[in-house]
Coordinates of C-alpha atoms and ligand atoms in Angstrom, one line a residue:
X1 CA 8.8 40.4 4.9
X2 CA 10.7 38.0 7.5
X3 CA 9.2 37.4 11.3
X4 CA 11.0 38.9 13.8
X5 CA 12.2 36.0 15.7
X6 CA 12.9 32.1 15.6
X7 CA 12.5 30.0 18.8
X8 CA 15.7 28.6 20.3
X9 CA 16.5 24.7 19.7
X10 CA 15.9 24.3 23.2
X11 CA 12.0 26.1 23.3
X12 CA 11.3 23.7 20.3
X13 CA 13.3 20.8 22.6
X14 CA 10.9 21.4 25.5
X15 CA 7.9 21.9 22.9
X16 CA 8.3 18.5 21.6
X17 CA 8.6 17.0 25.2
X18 CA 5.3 18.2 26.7
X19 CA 3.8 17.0 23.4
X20 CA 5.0 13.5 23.2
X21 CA 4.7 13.5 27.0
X22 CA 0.5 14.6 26.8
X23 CA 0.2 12.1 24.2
X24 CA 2.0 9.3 26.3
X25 CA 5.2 8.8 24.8
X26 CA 8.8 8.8 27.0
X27 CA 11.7 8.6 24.1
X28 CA 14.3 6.3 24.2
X29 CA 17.3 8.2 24.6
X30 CA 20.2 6.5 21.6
X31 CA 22.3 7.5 19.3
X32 CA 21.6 6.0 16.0
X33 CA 19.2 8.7 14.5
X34 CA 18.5 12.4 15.5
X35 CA 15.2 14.1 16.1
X36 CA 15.6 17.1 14.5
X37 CA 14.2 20.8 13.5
X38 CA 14.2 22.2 10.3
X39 CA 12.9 25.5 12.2
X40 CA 16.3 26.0 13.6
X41 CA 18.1 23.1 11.7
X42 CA 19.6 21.6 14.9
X43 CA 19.1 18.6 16.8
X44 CA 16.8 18.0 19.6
X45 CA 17.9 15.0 21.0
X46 CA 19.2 11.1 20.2
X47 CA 17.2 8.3 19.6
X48 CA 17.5 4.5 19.9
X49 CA 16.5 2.8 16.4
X50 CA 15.4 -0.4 15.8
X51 CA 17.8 -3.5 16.2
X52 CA 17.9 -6.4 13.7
X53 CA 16.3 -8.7 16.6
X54 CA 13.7 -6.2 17.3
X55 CA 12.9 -5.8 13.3
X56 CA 12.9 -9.9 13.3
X57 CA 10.4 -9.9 17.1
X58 CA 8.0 -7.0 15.2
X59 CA 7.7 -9.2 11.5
X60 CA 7.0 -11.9 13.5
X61 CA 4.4 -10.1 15.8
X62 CA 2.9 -8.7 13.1
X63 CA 2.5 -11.8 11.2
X64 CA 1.1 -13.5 14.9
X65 CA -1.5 -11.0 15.4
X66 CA -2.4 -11.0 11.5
X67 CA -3.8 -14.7 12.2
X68 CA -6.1 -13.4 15.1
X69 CA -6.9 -9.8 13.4
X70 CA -8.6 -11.1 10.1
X71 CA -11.1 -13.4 11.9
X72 CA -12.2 -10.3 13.8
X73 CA -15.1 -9.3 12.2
X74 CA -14.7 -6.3 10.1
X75 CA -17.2 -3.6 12.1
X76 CA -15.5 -5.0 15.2
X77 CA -12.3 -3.9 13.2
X78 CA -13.8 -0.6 12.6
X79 CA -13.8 0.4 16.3
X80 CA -10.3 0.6 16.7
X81 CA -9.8 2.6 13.9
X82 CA -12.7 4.4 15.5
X83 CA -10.8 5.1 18.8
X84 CA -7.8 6.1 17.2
X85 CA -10.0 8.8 15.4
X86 CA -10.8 9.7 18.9
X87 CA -7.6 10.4 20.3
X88 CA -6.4 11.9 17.2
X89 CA -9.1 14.5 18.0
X90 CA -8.1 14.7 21.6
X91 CA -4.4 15.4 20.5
X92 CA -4.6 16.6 17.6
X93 CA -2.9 20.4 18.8
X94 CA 0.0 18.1 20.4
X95 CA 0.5 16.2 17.1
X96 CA 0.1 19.3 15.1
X97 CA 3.1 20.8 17.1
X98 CA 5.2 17.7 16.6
X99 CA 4.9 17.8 12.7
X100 CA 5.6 22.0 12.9
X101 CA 8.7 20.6 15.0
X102 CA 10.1 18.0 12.8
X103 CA 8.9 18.8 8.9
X104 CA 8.6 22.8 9.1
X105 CA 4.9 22.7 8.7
X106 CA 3.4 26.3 9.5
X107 CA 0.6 25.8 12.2
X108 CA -2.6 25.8 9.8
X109 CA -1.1 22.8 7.8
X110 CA 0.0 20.8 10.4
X111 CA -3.5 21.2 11.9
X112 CA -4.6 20.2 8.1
X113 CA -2.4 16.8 8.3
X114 CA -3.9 16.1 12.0
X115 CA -7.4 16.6 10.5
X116 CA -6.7 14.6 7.4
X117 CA -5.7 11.6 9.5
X118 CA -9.0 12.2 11.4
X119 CA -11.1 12.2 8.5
X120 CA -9.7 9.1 7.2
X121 CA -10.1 7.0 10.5
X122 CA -14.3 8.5 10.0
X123 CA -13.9 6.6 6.3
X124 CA -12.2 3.2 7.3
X125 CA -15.0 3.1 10.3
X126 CA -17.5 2.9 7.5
X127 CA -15.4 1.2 5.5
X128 CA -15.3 -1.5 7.9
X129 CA -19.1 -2.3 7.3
X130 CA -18.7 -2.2 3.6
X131 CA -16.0 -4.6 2.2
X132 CA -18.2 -5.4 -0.9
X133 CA -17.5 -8.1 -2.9
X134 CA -20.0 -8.3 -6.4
X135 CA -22.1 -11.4 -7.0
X136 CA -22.3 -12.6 -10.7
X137 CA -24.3 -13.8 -13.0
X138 CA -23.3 -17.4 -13.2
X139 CA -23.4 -19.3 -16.7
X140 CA -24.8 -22.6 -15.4
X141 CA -28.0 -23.0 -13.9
X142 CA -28.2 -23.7 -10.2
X143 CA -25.0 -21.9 -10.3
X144 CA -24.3 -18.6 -8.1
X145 CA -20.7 -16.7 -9.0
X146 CA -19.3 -14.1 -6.1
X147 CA -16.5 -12.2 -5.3
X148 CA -15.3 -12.2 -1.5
X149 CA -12.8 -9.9 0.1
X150 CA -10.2 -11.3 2.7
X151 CA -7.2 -9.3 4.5
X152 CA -4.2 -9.5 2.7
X153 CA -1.9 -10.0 5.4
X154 CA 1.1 -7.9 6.9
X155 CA 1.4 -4.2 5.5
X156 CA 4.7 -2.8 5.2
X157 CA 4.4 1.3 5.6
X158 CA 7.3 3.1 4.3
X159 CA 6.5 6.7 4.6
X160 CA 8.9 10.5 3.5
X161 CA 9.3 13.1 5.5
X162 CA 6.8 16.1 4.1
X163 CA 3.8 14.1 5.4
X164 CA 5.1 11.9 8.5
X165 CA 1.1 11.0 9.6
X166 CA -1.2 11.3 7.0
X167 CA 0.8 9.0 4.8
X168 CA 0.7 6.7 7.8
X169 CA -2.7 7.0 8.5
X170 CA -4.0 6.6 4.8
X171 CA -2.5 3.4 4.6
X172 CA -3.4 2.4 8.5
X173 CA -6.5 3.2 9.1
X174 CA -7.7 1.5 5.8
X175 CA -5.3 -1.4 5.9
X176 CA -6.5 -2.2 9.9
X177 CA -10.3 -1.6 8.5
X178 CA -9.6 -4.3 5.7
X179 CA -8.1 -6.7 8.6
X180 CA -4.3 -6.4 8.0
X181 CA -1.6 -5.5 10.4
X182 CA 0.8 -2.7 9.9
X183 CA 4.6 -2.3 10.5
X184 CA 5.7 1.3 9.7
X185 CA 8.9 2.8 8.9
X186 CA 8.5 6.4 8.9
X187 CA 11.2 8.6 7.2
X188 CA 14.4 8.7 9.5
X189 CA 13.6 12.3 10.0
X190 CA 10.6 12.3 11.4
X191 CA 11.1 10.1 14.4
X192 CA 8.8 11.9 16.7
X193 CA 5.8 12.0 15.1
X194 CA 5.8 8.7 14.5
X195 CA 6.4 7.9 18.4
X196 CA 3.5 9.7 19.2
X197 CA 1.2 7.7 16.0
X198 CA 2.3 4.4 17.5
X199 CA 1.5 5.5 20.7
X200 CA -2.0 6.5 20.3
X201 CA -2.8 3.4 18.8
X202 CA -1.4 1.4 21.4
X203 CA -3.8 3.3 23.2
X204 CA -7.0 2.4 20.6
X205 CA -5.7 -1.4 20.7
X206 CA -6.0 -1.3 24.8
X207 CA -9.2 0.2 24.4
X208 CA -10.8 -1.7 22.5
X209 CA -8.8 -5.3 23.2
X210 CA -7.5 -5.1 20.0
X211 CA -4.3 -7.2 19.9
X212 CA -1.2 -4.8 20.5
X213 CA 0.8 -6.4 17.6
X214 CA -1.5 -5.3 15.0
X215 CA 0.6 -1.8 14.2
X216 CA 4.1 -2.0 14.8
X217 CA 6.6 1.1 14.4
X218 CA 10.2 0.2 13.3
X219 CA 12.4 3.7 13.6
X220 CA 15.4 3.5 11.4
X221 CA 17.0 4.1 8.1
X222 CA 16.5 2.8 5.3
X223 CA 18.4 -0.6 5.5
X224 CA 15.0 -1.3 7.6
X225 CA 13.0 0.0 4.8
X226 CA 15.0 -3.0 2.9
X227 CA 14.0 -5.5 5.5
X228 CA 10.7 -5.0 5.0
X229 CA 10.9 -4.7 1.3
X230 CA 12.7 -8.3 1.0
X231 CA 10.5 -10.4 3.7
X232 CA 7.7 -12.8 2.2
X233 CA 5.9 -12.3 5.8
X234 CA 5.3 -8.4 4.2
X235 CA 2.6 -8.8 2.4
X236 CA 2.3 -5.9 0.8
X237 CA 4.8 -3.0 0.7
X238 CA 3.0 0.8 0.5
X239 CA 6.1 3.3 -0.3
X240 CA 6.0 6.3 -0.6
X241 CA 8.6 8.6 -1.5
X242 CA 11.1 9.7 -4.0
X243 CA 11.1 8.2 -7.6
X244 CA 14.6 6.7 -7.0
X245 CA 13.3 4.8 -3.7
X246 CA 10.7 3.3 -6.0
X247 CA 12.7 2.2 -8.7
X248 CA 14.9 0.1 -5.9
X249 CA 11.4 -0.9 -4.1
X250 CA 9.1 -1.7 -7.2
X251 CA 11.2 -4.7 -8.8
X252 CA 12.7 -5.8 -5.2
X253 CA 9.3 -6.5 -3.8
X254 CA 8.3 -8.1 -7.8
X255 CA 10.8 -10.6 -7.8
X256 CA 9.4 -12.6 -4.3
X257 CA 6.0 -11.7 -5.7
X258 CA 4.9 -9.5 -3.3
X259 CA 2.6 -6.6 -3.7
X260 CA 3.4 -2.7 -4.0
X261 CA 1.6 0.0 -3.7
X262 CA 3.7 3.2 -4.5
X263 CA 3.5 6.9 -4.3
X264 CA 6.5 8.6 -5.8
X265 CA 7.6 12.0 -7.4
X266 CA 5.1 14.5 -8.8
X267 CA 5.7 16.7 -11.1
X268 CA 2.5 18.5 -11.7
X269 CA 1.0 21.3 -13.5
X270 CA -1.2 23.8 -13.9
X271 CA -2.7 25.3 -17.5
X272 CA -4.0 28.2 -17.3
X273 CA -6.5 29.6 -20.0
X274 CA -7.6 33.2 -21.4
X275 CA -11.1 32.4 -20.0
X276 CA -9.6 31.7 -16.5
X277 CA -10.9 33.9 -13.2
X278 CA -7.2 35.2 -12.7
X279 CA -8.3 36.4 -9.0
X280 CA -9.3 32.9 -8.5
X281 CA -6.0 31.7 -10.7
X282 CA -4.0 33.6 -8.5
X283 CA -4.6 32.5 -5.0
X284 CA -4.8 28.5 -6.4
X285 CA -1.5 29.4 -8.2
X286 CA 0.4 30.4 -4.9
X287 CA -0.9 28.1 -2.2
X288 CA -0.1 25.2 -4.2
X289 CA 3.3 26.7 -5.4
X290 CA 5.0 27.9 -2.7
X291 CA 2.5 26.5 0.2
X292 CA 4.2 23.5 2.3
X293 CA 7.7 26.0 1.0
X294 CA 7.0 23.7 -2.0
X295 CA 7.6 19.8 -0.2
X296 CA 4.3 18.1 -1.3
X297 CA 4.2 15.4 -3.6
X298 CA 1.7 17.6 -5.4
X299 CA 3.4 20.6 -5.7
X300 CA 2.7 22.7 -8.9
X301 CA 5.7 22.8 -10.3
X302 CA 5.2 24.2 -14.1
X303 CA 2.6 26.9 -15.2
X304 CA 1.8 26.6 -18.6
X305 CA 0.0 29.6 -19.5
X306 CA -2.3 31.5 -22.8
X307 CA 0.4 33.7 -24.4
X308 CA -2.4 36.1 -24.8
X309 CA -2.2 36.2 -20.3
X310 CA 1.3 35.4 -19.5
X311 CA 2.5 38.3 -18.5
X312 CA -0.2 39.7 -16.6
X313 CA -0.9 36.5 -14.8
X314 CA 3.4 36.4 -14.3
X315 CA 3.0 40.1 -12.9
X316 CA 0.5 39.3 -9.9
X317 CA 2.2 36.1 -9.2
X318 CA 5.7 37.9 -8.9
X319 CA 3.9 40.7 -6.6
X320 CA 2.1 37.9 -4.9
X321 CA 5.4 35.9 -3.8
X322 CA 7.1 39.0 -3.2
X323 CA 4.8 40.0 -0.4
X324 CA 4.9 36.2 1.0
X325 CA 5.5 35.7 4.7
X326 CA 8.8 33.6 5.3
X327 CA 9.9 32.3 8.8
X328 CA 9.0 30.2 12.4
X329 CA 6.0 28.1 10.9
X330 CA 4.3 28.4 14.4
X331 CA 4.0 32.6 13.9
X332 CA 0.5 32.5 12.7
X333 CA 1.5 34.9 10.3
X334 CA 3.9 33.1 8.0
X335 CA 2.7 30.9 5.0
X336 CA 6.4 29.9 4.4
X337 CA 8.5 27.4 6.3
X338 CA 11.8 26.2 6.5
X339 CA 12.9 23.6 3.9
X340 CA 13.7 20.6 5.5
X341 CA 17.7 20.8 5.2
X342 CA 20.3 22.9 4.0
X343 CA 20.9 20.2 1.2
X344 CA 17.4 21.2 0.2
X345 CA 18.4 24.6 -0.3
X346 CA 21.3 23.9 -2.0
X347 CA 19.0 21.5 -4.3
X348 CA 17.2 24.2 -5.4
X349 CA 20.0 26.7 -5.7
X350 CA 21.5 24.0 -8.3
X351 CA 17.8 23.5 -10.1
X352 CA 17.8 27.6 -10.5
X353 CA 21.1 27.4 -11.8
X354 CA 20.6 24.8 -14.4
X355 CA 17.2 26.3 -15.3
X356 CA 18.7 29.7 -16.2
X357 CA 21.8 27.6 -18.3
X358 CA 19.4 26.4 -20.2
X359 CA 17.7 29.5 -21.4
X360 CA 15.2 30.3 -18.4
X361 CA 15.2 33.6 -16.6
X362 CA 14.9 34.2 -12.8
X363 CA 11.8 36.5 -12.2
X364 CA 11.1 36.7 -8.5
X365 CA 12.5 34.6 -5.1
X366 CA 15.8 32.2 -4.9
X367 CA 16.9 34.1 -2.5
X368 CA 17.7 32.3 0.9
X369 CA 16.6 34.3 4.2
X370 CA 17.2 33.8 7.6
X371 CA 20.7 32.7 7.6
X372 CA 21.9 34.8 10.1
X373 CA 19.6 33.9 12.7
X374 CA 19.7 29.8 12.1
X375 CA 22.7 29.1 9.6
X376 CA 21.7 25.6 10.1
X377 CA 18.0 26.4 8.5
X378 CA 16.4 26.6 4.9
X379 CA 14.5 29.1 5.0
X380 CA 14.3 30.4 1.0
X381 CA 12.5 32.6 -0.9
X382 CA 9.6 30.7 -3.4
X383 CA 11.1 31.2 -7.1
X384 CA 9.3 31.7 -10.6
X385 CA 11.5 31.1 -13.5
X386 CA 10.5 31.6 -17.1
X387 CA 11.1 29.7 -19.8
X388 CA 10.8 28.9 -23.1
X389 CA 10.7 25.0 -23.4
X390 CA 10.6 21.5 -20.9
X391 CA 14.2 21.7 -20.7
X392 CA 15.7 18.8 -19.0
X393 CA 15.7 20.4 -15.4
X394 CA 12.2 21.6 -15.9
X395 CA 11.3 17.7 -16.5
X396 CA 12.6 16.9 -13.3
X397 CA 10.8 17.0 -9.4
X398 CA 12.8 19.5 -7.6
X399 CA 11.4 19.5 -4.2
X400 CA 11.7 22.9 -3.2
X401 CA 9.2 26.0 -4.6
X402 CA 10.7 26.4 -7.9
X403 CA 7.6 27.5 -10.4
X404 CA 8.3 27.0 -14.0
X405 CA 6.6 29.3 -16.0
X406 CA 5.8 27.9 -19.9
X407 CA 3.2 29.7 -22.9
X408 CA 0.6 28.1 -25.3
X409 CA -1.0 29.1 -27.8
X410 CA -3.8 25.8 -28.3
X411 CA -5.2 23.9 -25.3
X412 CA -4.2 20.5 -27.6
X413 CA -0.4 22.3 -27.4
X414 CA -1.2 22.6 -23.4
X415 CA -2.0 19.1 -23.1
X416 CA 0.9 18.2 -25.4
X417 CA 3.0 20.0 -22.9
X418 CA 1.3 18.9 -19.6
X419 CA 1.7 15.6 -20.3
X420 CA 5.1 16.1 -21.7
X421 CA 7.4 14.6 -18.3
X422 CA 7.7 11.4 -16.6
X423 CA 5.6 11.8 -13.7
X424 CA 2.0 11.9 -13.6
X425 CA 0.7 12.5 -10.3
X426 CA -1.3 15.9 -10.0
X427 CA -3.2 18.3 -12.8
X428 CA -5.5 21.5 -13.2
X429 CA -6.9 24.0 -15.4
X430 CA -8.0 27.3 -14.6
X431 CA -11.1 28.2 -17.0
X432 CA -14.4 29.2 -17.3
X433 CA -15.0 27.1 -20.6
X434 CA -16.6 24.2 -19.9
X435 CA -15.4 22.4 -23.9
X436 CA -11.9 23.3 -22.3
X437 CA -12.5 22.1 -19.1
X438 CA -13.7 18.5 -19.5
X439 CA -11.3 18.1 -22.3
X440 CA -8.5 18.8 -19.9
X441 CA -10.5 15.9 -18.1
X442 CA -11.0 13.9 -21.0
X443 CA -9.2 10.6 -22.2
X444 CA -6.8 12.6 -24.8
X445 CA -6.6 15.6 -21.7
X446 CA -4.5 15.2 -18.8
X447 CA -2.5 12.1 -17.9
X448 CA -2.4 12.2 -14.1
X449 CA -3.8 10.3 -11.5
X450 CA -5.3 13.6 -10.1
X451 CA -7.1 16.1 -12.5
X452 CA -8.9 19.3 -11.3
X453 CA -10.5 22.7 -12.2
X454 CA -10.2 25.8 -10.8
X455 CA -8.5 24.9 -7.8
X456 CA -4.9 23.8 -7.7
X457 CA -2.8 20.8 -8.0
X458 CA -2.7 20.2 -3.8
X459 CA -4.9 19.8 -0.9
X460 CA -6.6 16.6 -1.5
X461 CA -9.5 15.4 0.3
X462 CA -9.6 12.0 1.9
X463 CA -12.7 10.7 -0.5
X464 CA -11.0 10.4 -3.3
X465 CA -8.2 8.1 -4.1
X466 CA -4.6 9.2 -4.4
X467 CA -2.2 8.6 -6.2
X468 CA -0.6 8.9 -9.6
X469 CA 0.8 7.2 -13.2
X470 CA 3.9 7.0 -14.7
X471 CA 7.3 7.5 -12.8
X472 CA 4.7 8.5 -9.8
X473 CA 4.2 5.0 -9.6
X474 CA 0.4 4.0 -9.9
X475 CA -0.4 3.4 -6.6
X476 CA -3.8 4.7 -5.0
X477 CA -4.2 5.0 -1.3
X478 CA -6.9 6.8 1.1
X479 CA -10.9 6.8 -0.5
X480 CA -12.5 5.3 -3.4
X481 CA -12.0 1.6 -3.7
X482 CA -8.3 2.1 -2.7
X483 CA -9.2 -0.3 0.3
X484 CA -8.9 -3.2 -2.3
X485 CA -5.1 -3.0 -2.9
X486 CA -5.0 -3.9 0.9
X487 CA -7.3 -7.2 0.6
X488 CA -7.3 -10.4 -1.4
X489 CA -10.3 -11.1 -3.9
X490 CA -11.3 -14.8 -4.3
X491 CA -13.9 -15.7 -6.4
X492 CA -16.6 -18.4 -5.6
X493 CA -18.6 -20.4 -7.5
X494 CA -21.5 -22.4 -5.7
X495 CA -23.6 -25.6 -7.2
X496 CA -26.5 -25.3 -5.6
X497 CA -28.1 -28.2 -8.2
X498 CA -27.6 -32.0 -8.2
X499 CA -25.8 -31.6 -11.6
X500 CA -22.5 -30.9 -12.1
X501 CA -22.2 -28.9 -15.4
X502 CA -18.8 -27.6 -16.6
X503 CA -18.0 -24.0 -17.7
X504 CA -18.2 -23.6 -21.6
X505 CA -20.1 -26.1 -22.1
X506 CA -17.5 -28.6 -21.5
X507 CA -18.3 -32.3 -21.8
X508 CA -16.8 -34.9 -19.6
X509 CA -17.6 -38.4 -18.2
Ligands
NAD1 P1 12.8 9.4 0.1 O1 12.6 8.6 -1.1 O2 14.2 9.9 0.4 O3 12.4 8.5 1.4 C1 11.1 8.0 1.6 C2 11.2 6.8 2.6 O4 11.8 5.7 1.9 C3 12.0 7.0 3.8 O5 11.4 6.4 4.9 C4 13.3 6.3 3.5 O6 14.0 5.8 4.6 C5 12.8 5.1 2.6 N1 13.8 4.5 1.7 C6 14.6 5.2 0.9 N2 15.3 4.3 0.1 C7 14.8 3.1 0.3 C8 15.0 1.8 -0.2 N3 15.9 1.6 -1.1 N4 14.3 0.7 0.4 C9 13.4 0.9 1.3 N5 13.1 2.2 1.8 C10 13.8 3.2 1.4 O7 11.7 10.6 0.1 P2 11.6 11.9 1.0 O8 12.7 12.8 0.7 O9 11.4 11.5 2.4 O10 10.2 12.5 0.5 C11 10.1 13.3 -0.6 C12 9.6 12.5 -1.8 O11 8.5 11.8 -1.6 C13 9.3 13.4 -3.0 O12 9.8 12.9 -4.2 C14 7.8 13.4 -3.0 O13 7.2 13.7 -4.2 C15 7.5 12.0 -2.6 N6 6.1 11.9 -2.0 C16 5.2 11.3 -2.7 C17 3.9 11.2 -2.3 C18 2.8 10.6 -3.1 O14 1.8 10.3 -2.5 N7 3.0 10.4 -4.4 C19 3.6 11.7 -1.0 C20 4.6 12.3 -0.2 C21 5.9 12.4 -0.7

């Protein structure tokens, strides 16, 4: 099933114009980077990106306003992030169009990422009246032992493409909560987005009389990525992205001693047991499949399923995908968008290809569609492939909907399985055996930094924090206590007696 039509390049040019222009922003026409549609695959229109001297003014502002920003007190703090909550509501069917525009989003998840970055600014306002630090129970009387919070400093943002704002917010709205200042350098193609972002809080900052200089947006490749990873003004560096960006990022940032925060590749899975509500299974299994046409970080990507289930769970997930919706992400009847690029497409043709080399078979989707209408597009068909072991492509994040389709016969042989692959970012298990269940969430269960049951691997909320182990990196961003990789601990020890009596019982003088 296809939609009838596409919009035209220019439709989506004009779309993108009234948006940034209701949100405030005028683009400066340039050359260096292209705003982009993955809807038609086609450019919109140049953009300027950021000079070295401009990359140098905004490190410098950043660091400037940083000096001013963390002697604001922190509830003082919160109402910017509480303004920019604000406007995010007012705008948030303008922004919602922009990331349609530029990442392919259909219209319900786009609205999804707008709310997400909504409900985060709601958690950093609170946030901004409970930094706690712990006090301790000293080992010398007269003696008090606590732990105080301070901002960190200057927060480098690097952000990919399949969430331009969220990402952005996550780390924002927190990191301006906990007193730090931002510069952001959104993926190179999702420029508009990220125009509009900056914009609105520009907005907050006059607002509220917030100094302008505490977010600052850098548009670029990733050479300005670099700049921020190799400046000791960047405090910390939050990247997010790709394994392969991390592995340049992670040691870079290590050897000046600065701090990282990283949120790389998933490669997640689902088990699914004899016990399992396969209704429930079902609709789980697909929206977190072939939803986002399979471009979230948390993605499932392998099935591993009771041999006693397989094929009638594989049956209703091949009908399920066949009946799937593909085409323009704003027809509010398509649940599959474009990929963002041709090279996407041709990333998972060559994934398919080496899955069915090395023993797996094809059983639904592959297929691209659309071609005829936008040659320039990605629009695919989600795949299931079957196989028989973790061969080396099944190991792998392919960012695209490929589902991998893997049997068990012993939830320890699941586990074994599950945790079988170099990334380590989102789980579940579909049951309705509780010993099953919280063994899957037990010590010796699943090895991610997300575990569920009965629901899917994507769609987190805000409240929790994010993030994953292994090759995904180990960062954790949004709720919880992530706030504390954006601060400094120092811990304080106060004599309040005339005595001055050494730790350990130390003697001296
Ligand atoms: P990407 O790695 O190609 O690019 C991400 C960002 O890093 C871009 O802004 C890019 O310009 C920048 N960059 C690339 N190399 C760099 C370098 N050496 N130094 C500094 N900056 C550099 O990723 P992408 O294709 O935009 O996004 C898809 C990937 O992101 C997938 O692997 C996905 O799993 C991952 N992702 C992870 C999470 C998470 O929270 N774990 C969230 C979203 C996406």
């Amino acid at each position: 099933m296809t939609t009838p039509a596409l919009p035209t390049t220019e439709a989506l040019r004009e779309r993108a114009l009234t948006s940034l222009r209701r949100v405030g922003v005028t683009p400066t026409e340039g050359s260096d980077l292209h705003a982009r549609t993955p809807i038609t695959g086609e450019d919109l229109f140049g953009l300027a990106a950021a000079t070295e001297a401009e990359t140098e003014e905004a490190l410098e502002a950043a660091r400037t306003a940083f000096l001013t920003w963390r002697a604001t007190p922190a509830p003082r703090r919160g109402e910017l992030v509480r303004r920019l909550g604000e406007l995010l509501r007012d705008h948030k069917s303008d922004l919602a169009d922009l990331i349609t525009i530029e990442a392919g989003k259909i219209r319900s998840e786009a609205l999804g990422e707008v709310q997400e970055m909504i409900d985060i600014c709601d958690f950093a306002v609170g946030l901004s009246r409970q930094l706690y630090g712990r006090t301790i129970a000293s080992e010398r009387p007269g003696h008090r032992l606590a732990e105080t919070w301070h901002p960190l400093g200057v927060v480098g943002v690097i952000s990919a493409f399949n969430f331009p704002a969220a990402v952005w917010s996550w780390n924002t709205a927190v990191a301006l909560a906990c007193g730090d200042t931002v510069i952001w350098k959104p993926s190179e193609l999702t420029p508009l987005i990220s125009l509009a972002c900056d914009r609105l809080l520009a907005r907050a900052a006059e607002d509220t009389g917030a100094p302008r200089d505490v977010h600052r947006l850098l548009l670029g490749d990733r050479a300005i990525g670099e700049r921020l990873v190799d400046d000791p003004r960047v405090a910390l560096v939050s990247a997010t992205g790709s394994t392969r960006m991390g592995r340049e990022v992670g040691p870079r940032v290590a050897a000046r001693f600065g701090r990282t925060l990283l949120e790389l590749g998933g490669n997640n899975a689902a088990v699914v047991a004899p016990s399992a509500d396969l209704d429930l299974a079902v609709q789980g299994i697909v929206f977190a499949a072939a939803g986002t046409a399979g471009q979230r970080c948390t993605t499932l990507r392998r099935l591993i399923v009771h041999r006693d289930i397989a094929d009638t769970l594989v049956d209703r997930l091949t009908a399920a995908y066949r009946k799937l919706p593909i085409g323009d992400p704003f027809d509010e009847g398509t649940l599959v968008g474009p990929l963002i690029s041709t090279g996407s497409l041709d990333t998972m043709r060559d994934a398919l290809d080496r899955a069915q080399a090395e023993g797996g078979t094809l059983l639904v989707g592959g297929e691209r569609r659309l071609a005829d209408r936008a040659p320039r597009a990605g629009y695919v068909e989600p795949a299931i492939v079957r196989v028989d072991a973790q061969t080396p492509v099944v190991r792998e994040e392919t960012f695209a909907p490929v589902l991998y389709v893997l049997t068990y016969d012993t939830l320890e042989e699941a586990v074994a399985l599950h945790n079988d692959v170099p990334q380590g970012l989102s789980s579940s298990i579909f049951t309705r055996d509780q010993q099953e269940a919280e063994y899957f969430l037990s010590a010796e269960g699943s090895d991610c930094g997300i575990a569920n049951v009965n629901i899917g691997t994507s769609g987190a909320e805000i409240g929790g924090a994010f993030g994953g182990e292994k090759e995904t990196g180990g960062g954790r961003e949004s709720g919880s206590d992530a706030w504390r990789a954006y601060m400094r601990p120092a811990t304080n020890t106060i004599n309040y007696s005339s005595r001055l009596a050494l730790a350990q019982n130390v003697s001296f003088l």
